[in-house]
Protein backbone atom coordinates (compact mmCIF):
# COMPACT_ATOMS: atom_id res chain seq x y z
CA UNK A 1 0.00 0.00 0.00
CA UNK A 2 1.17 3.51 -0.69
CA UNK A 3 1.94 5.67 2.29
CA UNK A 4 3.75 8.71 3.58
CA UNK A 5 5.30 8.97 7.03
CA UNK A 6 6.35 12.07 8.88
CA UNK A 7 8.08 10.62 11.92
CA UNK A 8 8.15 13.82 13.99
CA UNK A 9 5.01 15.43 15.37
CA UNK A 10 6.95 18.59 16.16
CA UNK A 11 10.32 20.07 15.30
CA UNK A 12 11.81 22.87 17.38
CA UNK A 13 14.59 25.04 16.04
CA UNK A 14 16.18 28.36 16.96
CA UNK A 15 15.89 31.25 14.53
CA UNK A 16 18.89 31.38 12.22
CA UNK A 17 19.64 27.68 12.57
CA UNK A 18 19.12 25.18 9.74
CA UNK A 19 15.94 23.13 9.84
CA UNK A 20 14.95 19.72 8.54
CA UNK A 21 11.47 18.24 8.45
CA UNK A 22 11.53 14.54 7.64
CA UNK A 23 9.37 12.57 5.23
CA UNK A 24 9.60 8.97 4.04
CA UNK A 25 7.38 7.35 1.47
CA UNK A 26 6.33 3.95 0.24
CA UNK A 27 5.11 3.73 -3.34
CA UNK A 28 5.69 1.44 -6.27
CA UNK A 29 7.36 3.01 -9.26
CA UNK A 30 8.71 6.53 -9.47
CA UNK A 31 7.08 8.86 -6.97
CA UNK A 32 5.67 12.34 -7.43
CA UNK A 33 6.35 14.08 -4.11
CA UNK A 34 5.08 17.35 -2.70
CA UNK A 35 5.54 19.58 0.32
CA UNK A 36 2.79 21.89 1.55
CA UNK A 37 2.67 24.38 4.42
CA UNK A 38 -0.39 25.34 6.47
CA UNK A 39 -0.58 28.51 8.54
CA UNK A 40 -3.25 28.85 11.25
CA UNK A 41 -6.81 29.04 9.92
CA UNK A 42 -5.60 28.81 6.33
CA UNK A 43 -5.57 26.19 3.61
CA UNK A 44 -2.49 24.33 2.46
CA UNK A 45 0.01 26.22 0.34
CA UNK A 46 2.27 24.49 -2.14
CA UNK A 47 6.00 24.73 -1.40
CA UNK A 48 7.76 22.45 -3.84
CA UNK A 49 7.56 19.18 -5.76
CA UNK A 50 9.76 16.43 -7.09
CA UNK A 51 8.81 14.55 -10.24
CA UNK A 52 12.08 13.76 -11.93
CA UNK A 53 15.55 15.20 -12.46
CA UNK A 54 17.83 16.82 -9.90
CA UNK A 55 17.49 15.27 -6.46
CA UNK A 56 17.67 18.71 -4.80
CA UNK A 57 14.50 20.66 -5.42
CA UNK A 58 14.18 24.36 -4.62
CA UNK A 59 10.86 25.88 -3.69
CA UNK A 60 9.12 28.88 -2.20
CA UNK A 61 10.30 30.97 0.77
CA UNK A 62 13.86 29.59 0.65
CA UNK A 63 12.85 25.98 1.25
CA UNK A 64 14.40 23.05 -0.55
CA UNK A 65 13.97 19.29 -0.39
CA UNK A 66 16.28 16.39 -1.08
CA UNK A 67 14.96 13.30 -2.82
CA UNK A 68 16.77 10.11 -1.84
CA UNK A 69 15.56 7.07 -3.71
CA UNK A 70 17.61 4.51 -1.81
CA UNK A 71 16.29 5.77 1.54
CA UNK A 72 12.82 6.53 0.12
CA UNK A 73 12.99 9.95 1.74
CA UNK A 74 12.08 13.49 0.76
CA UNK A 75 13.22 15.71 3.62
CA UNK A 76 12.38 19.42 3.66
CA UNK A 77 15.23 21.78 4.53
CA UNK A 78 16.05 25.42 4.98
CA UNK A 79 19.52 26.80 5.71
CA UNK A 80 18.36 29.52 8.13
CA UNK A 81 15.00 29.33 9.91
CA UNK A 82 12.74 32.33 10.50
CA UNK A 83 10.13 32.73 13.22
CA UNK A 84 7.62 33.24 10.41
CA UNK A 85 8.36 29.69 9.19
CA UNK A 86 6.46 28.35 12.22
CA UNK A 87 3.56 26.37 10.75
CA UNK A 88 2.28 22.87 10.00
CA UNK A 89 4.09 21.07 7.17
CA UNK A 90 2.69 18.23 5.11
CA UNK A 91 4.46 15.81 2.83
CA UNK A 92 2.38 14.12 0.13
CA UNK A 93 2.83 11.54 -2.62
CA UNK A 94 0.74 11.18 -5.72
CA UNK A 95 -1.34 8.01 -5.72
CA UNK A 96 0.05 5.72 -8.40
CA UNK A 97 -3.49 4.73 -9.41
CA UNK A 98 -4.32 8.28 -10.42
CA UNK A 99 -1.62 8.50 -13.08
CA UNK A 100 -3.74 7.07 -15.86
CA UNK A 101 -6.63 9.38 -15.04
CA UNK A 102 -4.46 12.46 -15.17
CA UNK A 103 -5.65 13.77 -11.87
CA UNK A 104 -3.58 14.33 -8.76
CA UNK A 105 -4.91 12.14 -5.99
CA UNK A 106 -2.56 12.80 -3.11
CA UNK A 107 -1.74 10.75 -0.04
CA UNK A 108 -0.75 13.01 2.83
CA UNK A 109 1.40 12.45 5.87
CA UNK A 110 0.03 13.35 9.29
CA UNK A 111 1.93 16.64 9.36
CA UNK A 112 4.83 18.06 11.35
CA UNK A 113 4.51 21.20 13.40
CA UNK A 114 7.56 23.42 13.06
CA UNK A 115 8.24 25.85 15.89
CA UNK A 116 10.98 28.40 15.35
CA UNK A 117 12.02 30.22 18.51
CA UNK A 118 13.57 33.70 18.55
CA UNK B 1 -6.74 36.35 -7.68
CA UNK B 2 -9.58 34.56 -5.87
CA UNK B 3 -8.29 31.00 -6.48
CA UNK B 4 -10.42 28.52 -4.50
CA UNK B 5 -13.20 30.01 -2.39
CA UNK B 6 -15.05 28.08 0.30
CA UNK B 7 -18.19 29.13 2.16
CA UNK B 8 -19.11 29.22 4.96
CA UNK B 9 -15.91 29.55 7.02
CA UNK B 10 -17.56 28.26 10.20
CA UNK B 11 -20.75 26.37 10.97
CA UNK B 12 -22.35 24.61 13.88
CA UNK B 13 -24.93 21.94 13.10
CA UNK B 14 -27.18 19.80 15.21
CA UNK B 15 -27.13 16.03 14.81
CA UNK B 16 -29.35 15.00 11.93
CA UNK B 17 -29.32 18.35 10.15
CA UNK B 18 -28.10 18.69 6.61
CA UNK B 19 -26.02 21.31 4.88
CA UNK B 20 -24.01 22.06 1.77
CA UNK B 21 -20.43 23.26 1.82
CA UNK B 22 -19.75 25.45 -1.16
CA UNK B 23 -16.56 25.49 -3.23
CA UNK B 24 -15.80 27.49 -6.34
CA UNK B 25 -12.61 28.05 -8.31
CA UNK B 26 -11.78 30.58 -11.00
CA UNK B 27 -8.68 28.93 -12.48
CA UNK B 28 -10.54 26.76 -15.00
CA UNK B 29 -9.12 23.61 -13.41
CA UNK B 30 -10.66 20.34 -14.47
CA UNK B 31 -9.85 18.49 -11.26
CA UNK B 32 -11.40 19.26 -7.91
CA UNK B 33 -11.19 17.55 -4.53
CA UNK B 34 -12.77 17.53 -1.09
CA UNK B 35 -10.71 16.63 1.97
CA UNK B 36 -11.33 16.53 5.67
CA UNK B 37 -8.62 17.33 8.18
CA UNK B 38 -8.69 15.83 11.64
CA UNK B 39 -6.01 16.59 14.27
CA UNK B 40 -2.91 14.44 13.84
CA UNK B 41 -4.42 12.62 10.86
CA UNK B 42 -3.37 14.64 7.88
CA UNK B 43 -5.91 15.09 5.09
CA UNK B 44 -8.26 12.38 3.93
CA UNK B 45 -9.86 12.50 0.49
CA UNK B 46 -13.67 12.42 0.56
CA UNK B 47 -14.60 12.84 -3.11
CA UNK B 48 -12.97 14.11 -6.26
CA UNK B 49 -14.03 15.17 -9.74
CA UNK B 50 -12.18 15.01 -13.04
CA UNK B 51 -14.56 17.34 -14.83
CA UNK B 52 -18.12 18.58 -15.01
CA UNK B 53 -20.52 15.71 -14.53
CA UNK B 54 -17.86 13.24 -13.35
CA UNK B 55 -17.23 12.47 -9.69
CA UNK B 56 -15.79 9.56 -7.75
CA UNK B 57 -15.29 8.41 -4.17
CA UNK B 58 -12.12 8.93 -2.20
CA UNK B 59 -11.01 7.26 1.03
CA UNK B 60 -13.82 8.43 3.33
CA UNK B 61 -17.01 9.08 1.29
CA UNK B 62 -19.62 7.71 3.70
CA UNK B 63 -22.10 10.34 4.85
CA UNK B 64 -21.28 12.75 2.03
CA UNK B 65 -22.42 13.48 -1.50
CA UNK B 66 -21.10 15.70 -4.25
CA UNK B 67 -22.12 17.05 -7.62
CA UNK B 68 -20.23 18.87 -10.36
CA UNK B 69 -22.54 20.65 -12.79
CA UNK B 70 -19.98 23.26 -13.86
CA UNK B 71 -16.20 23.47 -14.07
CA UNK B 72 -16.17 26.15 -11.36
CA UNK B 73 -18.33 24.65 -8.61
CA UNK B 74 -17.99 21.49 -6.54
CA UNK B 75 -20.38 21.50 -3.54
CA UNK B 76 -20.20 18.90 -0.77
CA UNK B 77 -23.44 17.77 0.85
CA UNK B 78 -23.91 16.34 4.33
CA UNK B 79 -27.34 14.73 4.54
CA UNK B 80 -27.63 13.58 8.16
CA UNK B 81 -24.95 15.24 10.22
CA UNK B 82 -23.21 13.07 12.82
CA UNK B 83 -20.66 14.05 15.51
CA UNK B 84 -18.01 12.04 13.64
CA UNK B 85 -18.26 14.59 10.83
CA UNK B 86 -16.93 17.37 13.05
CA UNK B 87 -13.81 18.40 11.16
CA UNK B 88 -12.20 21.01 8.96
CA UNK B 89 -13.12 20.58 5.31
CA UNK B 90 -10.89 21.69 2.48
CA UNK B 91 -11.66 22.02 -1.18
CA UNK B 92 -8.84 21.97 -3.73
CA UNK B 93 -8.41 22.16 -7.48
CA UNK B 94 -5.65 21.31 -9.91
CA UNK B 95 -5.00 21.43 -13.65
CA UNK B 96 -4.00 17.76 -13.62
CA UNK B 97 -0.81 15.89 -14.42
CA UNK B 98 1.99 16.56 -11.95
CA UNK B 99 0.80 20.05 -11.10
CA UNK B 100 0.11 20.89 -7.46
CA UNK B 101 -3.33 21.33 -5.94
CA UNK B 102 -4.58 24.74 -4.87
CA UNK B 103 -6.51 24.82 -1.60
CA UNK B 104 -9.25 26.99 -0.17
CA UNK B 105 -9.09 28.26 3.40
CA UNK B 106 -11.44 25.63 4.72
CA UNK B 107 -14.80 25.28 6.46
CA UNK B 108 -14.74 24.50 10.17
CA UNK B 109 -17.74 22.37 10.97
CA UNK B 110 -18.91 21.34 14.43
CA UNK B 111 -21.79 18.92 14.94
CA UNK B 112 -23.34 18.88 18.38
mmCIF file of C-alpha atoms in Angstrom:
data_model
loop_
_atom_site.group_PDB
_atom_site.id
_atom_site.type_symbol
_atom_site.label_atom_id
_atom_site.label_comp_id
_atom_site.label_asym_id
_atom_site.label_seq_id
_atom_site.Cartn_x
_atom_site.Cartn_y
_atom_site.Cartn_z
ATOM 1 C CA UNK A 1 0.000 0.000 0.000
ATOM 2 C CA UNK A 2 1.172 3.512 -0.691
ATOM 3 C CA UNK A 3 1.937 5.674 2.288
ATOM 4 C CA UNK A 4 3.754 8.710 3.581
ATOM 5 C CA UNK A 5 5.296 8.972 7.027
ATOM 6 C CA UNK A 6 6.348 12.073 8.879
ATOM 7 C CA UNK A 7 8.083 10.624 11.923
ATOM 8 C CA UNK A 8 8.148 13.818 13.993
ATOM 9 C CA UNK A 9 5.008 15.434 15.369
ATOM 10 C CA UNK A 10 6.950 18.595 16.165
ATOM 11 C CA UNK A 11 10.322 20.070 15.305
ATOM 12 C CA UNK A 12 11.809 22.866 17.382
ATOM 13 C CA UNK A 13 14.593 25.042 16.037
ATOM 14 C CA UNK A 14 16.179 28.364 16.959
ATOM 15 C CA UNK A 15 15.887 31.250 14.531
ATOM 16 C CA UNK A 16 18.892 31.380 12.222
ATOM 17 C CA UNK A 17 19.644 27.676 12.566
ATOM 18 C CA UNK A 18 19.125 25.183 9.742
ATOM 19 C CA UNK A 19 15.936 23.134 9.840
ATOM 20 C CA UNK A 20 14.951 19.724 8.543
ATOM 21 C CA UNK A 21 11.466 18.241 8.447
ATOM 22 C CA UNK A 22 11.534 14.537 7.639
ATOM 23 C CA UNK A 23 9.373 12.569 5.227
ATOM 24 C CA UNK A 24 9.603 8.975 4.037
ATOM 25 C CA UNK A 25 7.381 7.346 1.473
ATOM 26 C CA UNK A 26 6.333 3.946 0.243
ATOM 27 C CA UNK A 27 5.106 3.734 -3.342
ATOM 28 C CA UNK A 28 5.689 1.439 -6.272
ATOM 29 C CA UNK A 29 7.358 3.010 -9.261
ATOM 30 C CA UNK A 30 8.706 6.534 -9.469
ATOM 31 C CA UNK A 31 7.078 8.864 -6.974
ATOM 32 C CA UNK A 32 5.669 12.344 -7.432
ATOM 33 C CA UNK A 33 6.352 14.078 -4.106
ATOM 34 C CA UNK A 34 5.075 17.350 -2.702
ATOM 35 C CA UNK A 35 5.537 19.578 0.324
ATOM 36 C CA UNK A 36 2.791 21.894 1.549
ATOM 37 C CA UNK A 37 2.674 24.385 4.422
ATOM 38 C CA UNK A 38 -0.389 25.336 6.470
ATOM 39 C CA UNK A 39 -0.580 28.506 8.538
ATOM 40 C CA UNK A 40 -3.254 28.852 11.255
ATOM 41 C CA UNK A 41 -6.808 29.035 9.918
ATOM 42 C CA UNK A 42 -5.602 28.809 6.330
ATOM 43 C CA UNK A 43 -5.570 26.189 3.609
ATOM 44 C CA UNK A 44 -2.493 24.332 2.460
ATOM 45 C CA UNK A 45 0.010 26.225 0.337
ATOM 46 C CA UNK A 46 2.270 24.485 -2.144
ATOM 47 C CA UNK A 47 6.000 24.734 -1.397
ATOM 48 C CA UNK A 48 7.756 22.446 -3.842
ATOM 49 C CA UNK A 49 7.556 19.180 -5.762
ATOM 50 C CA UNK A 50 9.757 16.428 -7.090
ATOM 51 C CA UNK A 51 8.812 14.550 -10.243
ATOM 52 C CA UNK A 52 12.079 13.762 -11.930
ATOM 53 C CA UNK A 53 15.548 15.203 -12.457
ATOM 54 C CA UNK A 54 17.827 16.822 -9.899
ATOM 55 C CA UNK A 55 17.494 15.271 -6.456
ATOM 56 C CA UNK A 56 17.674 18.708 -4.805
ATOM 57 C CA UNK A 57 14.503 20.662 -5.417
ATOM 58 C CA UNK A 58 14.182 24.355 -4.621
ATOM 59 C CA UNK A 59 10.861 25.879 -3.689
ATOM 60 C CA UNK A 60 9.125 28.877 -2.199
ATOM 61 C CA UNK A 61 10.301 30.969 0.774
ATOM 62 C CA UNK A 62 13.858 29.588 0.651
ATOM 63 C CA UNK A 63 12.852 25.978 1.245
ATOM 64 C CA UNK A 64 14.399 23.047 -0.545
ATOM 65 C CA UNK A 65 13.972 19.287 -0.386
ATOM 66 C CA UNK A 66 16.276 16.386 -1.078
ATOM 67 C CA UNK A 67 14.956 13.301 -2.821
ATOM 68 C CA UNK A 68 16.769 10.110 -1.844
ATOM 69 C CA UNK A 69 15.556 7.073 -3.712
ATOM 70 C CA UNK A 70 17.614 4.513 -1.808
ATOM 71 C CA UNK A 71 16.293 5.768 1.542
ATOM 72 C CA UNK A 72 12.819 6.526 0.124
ATOM 73 C CA UNK A 73 12.988 9.947 1.735
ATOM 74 C CA UNK A 74 12.078 13.493 0.761
ATOM 75 C CA UNK A 75 13.216 15.712 3.618
ATOM 76 C CA UNK A 76 12.383 19.419 3.663
ATOM 77 C CA UNK A 77 15.234 21.780 4.526
ATOM 78 C CA UNK A 78 16.046 25.425 4.978
ATOM 79 C CA UNK A 79 19.520 26.804 5.705
ATOM 80 C CA UNK A 80 18.358 29.516 8.126
ATOM 81 C CA UNK A 81 15.000 29.326 9.907
ATOM 82 C CA UNK A 82 12.743 32.328 10.502
ATOM 83 C CA UNK A 83 10.131 32.729 13.222
ATOM 84 C CA UNK A 84 7.619 33.237 10.406
ATOM 85 C CA UNK A 85 8.355 29.685 9.187
ATOM 86 C CA UNK A 86 6.457 28.351 12.218
ATOM 87 C CA UNK A 87 3.564 26.367 10.752
ATOM 88 C CA UNK A 88 2.279 22.873 9.999
ATOM 89 C CA UNK A 89 4.087 21.074 7.172
ATOM 90 C CA UNK A 90 2.692 18.229 5.110
ATOM 91 C CA UNK A 91 4.460 15.811 2.833
ATOM 92 C CA UNK A 92 2.375 14.117 0.126
ATOM 93 C CA UNK A 93 2.830 11.543 -2.616
ATOM 94 C CA UNK A 94 0.743 11.180 -5.723
ATOM 95 C CA UNK A 95 -1.335 8.014 -5.723
ATOM 96 C CA UNK A 96 0.048 5.725 -8.404
ATOM 97 C CA UNK A 97 -3.487 4.730 -9.408
ATOM 98 C CA UNK A 98 -4.317 8.277 -10.421
ATOM 99 C CA UNK A 99 -1.624 8.496 -13.079
ATOM 100 C CA UNK A 100 -3.743 7.065 -15.859
ATOM 101 C CA UNK A 101 -6.631 9.378 -15.039
ATOM 102 C CA UNK A 102 -4.461 12.463 -15.174
ATOM 103 C CA UNK A 103 -5.648 13.770 -11.870
ATOM 104 C CA UNK A 104 -3.582 14.328 -8.759
ATOM 105 C CA UNK A 105 -4.907 12.137 -5.989
ATOM 106 C CA UNK A 106 -2.560 12.802 -3.106
ATOM 107 C CA UNK A 107 -1.741 10.745 -0.044
ATOM 108 C CA UNK A 108 -0.753 13.011 2.834
ATOM 109 C CA UNK A 109 1.404 12.447 5.866
ATOM 110 C CA UNK A 110 0.028 13.349 9.292
ATOM 111 C CA UNK A 111 1.931 16.637 9.356
ATOM 112 C CA UNK A 112 4.828 18.062 11.354
ATOM 113 C CA UNK A 113 4.507 21.201 13.404
ATOM 114 C CA UNK A 114 7.559 23.422 13.059
ATOM 115 C CA UNK A 115 8.236 25.852 15.887
ATOM 116 C CA UNK A 116 10.984 28.404 15.346
ATOM 117 C CA UNK A 117 12.023 30.219 18.512
ATOM 118 C CA UNK A 118 13.567 33.699 18.553
ATOM 119 C CA UNK B 1 -6.744 36.346 -7.676
ATOM 120 C CA UNK B 2 -9.576 34.559 -5.865
ATOM 121 C CA UNK B 3 -8.293 31.003 -6.477
ATOM 122 C CA UNK B 4 -10.416 28.517 -4.503
ATOM 123 C CA UNK B 5 -13.202 30.012 -2.394
ATOM 124 C CA UNK B 6 -15.052 28.085 0.301
ATOM 125 C CA UNK B 7 -18.192 29.132 2.161
ATOM 126 C CA UNK B 8 -19.112 29.222 4.958
ATOM 127 C CA UNK B 9 -15.910 29.550 7.024
ATOM 128 C CA UNK B 10 -17.562 28.257 10.205
ATOM 129 C CA UNK B 11 -20.749 26.368 10.969
ATOM 130 C CA UNK B 12 -22.353 24.609 13.878
ATOM 131 C CA UNK B 13 -24.929 21.935 13.097
ATOM 132 C CA UNK B 14 -27.178 19.802 15.212
ATOM 133 C CA UNK B 15 -27.128 16.027 14.812
ATOM 134 C CA UNK B 16 -29.345 14.995 11.932
ATOM 135 C CA UNK B 17 -29.321 18.350 10.150
ATOM 136 C CA UNK B 18 -28.105 18.690 6.607
ATOM 137 C CA UNK B 19 -26.020 21.306 4.876
ATOM 138 C CA UNK B 20 -24.008 22.056 1.770
ATOM 139 C CA UNK B 21 -20.432 23.259 1.820
ATOM 140 C CA UNK B 22 -19.751 25.453 -1.162
ATOM 141 C CA UNK B 23 -16.559 25.491 -3.231
ATOM 142 C CA UNK B 24 -15.802 27.489 -6.339
ATOM 143 C CA UNK B 25 -12.606 28.046 -8.309
ATOM 144 C CA UNK B 26 -11.776 30.577 -10.997
ATOM 145 C CA UNK B 27 -8.681 28.932 -12.482
ATOM 146 C CA UNK B 28 -10.544 26.759 -15.005
ATOM 147 C CA UNK B 29 -9.116 23.612 -13.411
ATOM 148 C CA UNK B 30 -10.662 20.338 -14.472
ATOM 149 C CA UNK B 31 -9.845 18.488 -11.263
ATOM 150 C CA UNK B 32 -11.404 19.259 -7.907
ATOM 151 C CA UNK B 33 -11.186 17.551 -4.531
ATOM 152 C CA UNK B 34 -12.767 17.531 -1.092
ATOM 153 C CA UNK B 35 -10.707 16.634 1.972
ATOM 154 C CA UNK B 36 -11.334 16.525 5.669
ATOM 155 C CA UNK B 37 -8.619 17.330 8.177
ATOM 156 C CA UNK B 38 -8.694 15.831 11.643
ATOM 157 C CA UNK B 39 -6.011 16.592 14.265
ATOM 158 C CA UNK B 40 -2.909 14.436 13.844
ATOM 159 C CA UNK B 41 -4.425 12.618 10.865
ATOM 160 C CA UNK B 42 -3.374 14.637 7.884
ATOM 161 C CA UNK B 43 -5.908 15.089 5.094
ATOM 162 C CA UNK B 44 -8.257 12.379 3.926
ATOM 163 C CA UNK B 45 -9.858 12.499 0.490
ATOM 164 C CA UNK B 46 -13.667 12.416 0.560
ATOM 165 C CA UNK B 47 -14.600 12.844 -3.108
ATOM 166 C CA UNK B 48 -12.970 14.106 -6.259
ATOM 167 C CA UNK B 49 -14.028 15.166 -9.744
ATOM 168 C CA UNK B 50 -12.175 15.010 -13.044
ATOM 169 C CA UNK B 51 -14.557 17.344 -14.833
ATOM 170 C CA UNK B 52 -18.115 18.583 -15.005
ATOM 171 C CA UNK B 53 -20.519 15.710 -14.525
ATOM 172 C CA UNK B 54 -17.858 13.239 -13.349
ATOM 173 C CA UNK B 55 -17.230 12.475 -9.691
ATOM 174 C CA UNK B 56 -15.794 9.559 -7.745
ATOM 175 C CA UNK B 57 -15.291 8.415 -4.171
ATOM 176 C CA UNK B 58 -12.124 8.933 -2.202
ATOM 177 C CA UNK B 59 -11.013 7.258 1.029
ATOM 178 C CA UNK B 60 -13.815 8.427 3.335
ATOM 179 C CA UNK B 61 -17.010 9.078 1.290
ATOM 180 C CA UNK B 62 -19.620 7.707 3.702
ATOM 181 C CA UNK B 63 -22.095 10.338 4.851
ATOM 182 C CA UNK B 64 -21.278 12.747 2.033
ATOM 183 C CA UNK B 65 -22.420 13.478 -1.499
ATOM 184 C CA UNK B 66 -21.103 15.705 -4.254
ATOM 185 C CA UNK B 67 -22.116 17.055 -7.621
ATOM 186 C CA UNK B 68 -20.231 18.870 -10.364
ATOM 187 C CA UNK B 69 -22.542 20.645 -12.794
ATOM 188 C CA UNK B 70 -19.982 23.263 -13.857
ATOM 189 C CA UNK B 71 -16.202 23.472 -14.067
ATOM 190 C CA UNK B 72 -16.169 26.151 -11.359
ATOM 191 C CA UNK B 73 -18.330 24.650 -8.615
ATOM 192 C CA UNK B 74 -17.988 21.494 -6.538
ATOM 193 C CA UNK B 75 -20.376 21.503 -3.541
ATOM 194 C CA UNK B 76 -20.197 18.898 -0.765
ATOM 195 C CA UNK B 77 -23.440 17.770 0.855
ATOM 196 C CA UNK B 78 -23.910 16.340 4.334
ATOM 197 C CA UNK B 79 -27.343 14.730 4.540
ATOM 198 C CA UNK B 80 -27.626 13.578 8.163
ATOM 199 C CA UNK B 81 -24.945 15.241 10.223
ATOM 200 C CA UNK B 82 -23.207 13.075 12.818
ATOM 201 C CA UNK B 83 -20.663 14.046 15.505
ATOM 202 C CA UNK B 84 -18.005 12.038 13.638
ATOM 203 C CA UNK B 85 -18.259 14.587 10.834
ATOM 204 C CA UNK B 86 -16.928 17.367 13.046
ATOM 205 C CA UNK B 87 -13.809 18.401 11.161
ATOM 206 C CA UNK B 88 -12.205 21.013 8.962
ATOM 207 C CA UNK B 89 -13.119 20.582 5.313
ATOM 208 C CA UNK B 90 -10.888 21.690 2.482
ATOM 209 C CA UNK B 91 -11.663 22.024 -1.180
ATOM 210 C CA UNK B 92 -8.839 21.975 -3.728
ATOM 211 C CA UNK B 93 -8.406 22.164 -7.476
ATOM 212 C CA UNK B 94 -5.648 21.315 -9.915
ATOM 213 C CA UNK B 95 -5.000 21.433 -13.655
ATOM 214 C CA UNK B 96 -3.996 17.764 -13.618
ATOM 215 C CA UNK B 97 -0.808 15.893 -14.422
ATOM 216 C CA UNK B 98 1.989 16.562 -11.950
ATOM 217 C CA UNK B 99 0.801 20.047 -11.104
ATOM 218 C CA UNK B 100 0.107 20.892 -7.456
ATOM 219 C CA UNK B 101 -3.325 21.329 -5.937
ATOM 220 C CA UNK B 102 -4.583 24.744 -4.868
ATOM 221 C CA UNK B 103 -6.507 24.824 -1.599
ATOM 222 C CA UNK B 104 -9.249 26.988 -0.175
ATOM 223 C CA UNK B 105 -9.085 28.262 3.400
ATOM 224 C CA UNK B 106 -11.440 25.633 4.724
ATOM 225 C CA UNK B 107 -14.804 25.284 6.464
ATOM 226 C CA UNK B 108 -14.736 24.505 10.175
ATOM 227 C CA UNK B 109 -17.744 22.367 10.973
ATOM 228 C CA UNK B 110 -18.911 21.336 14.431
ATOM 229 C CA UNK B 111 -21.790 18.922 14.937
ATOM 230 C CA UNK B 112 -23.339 18.877 18.377
#
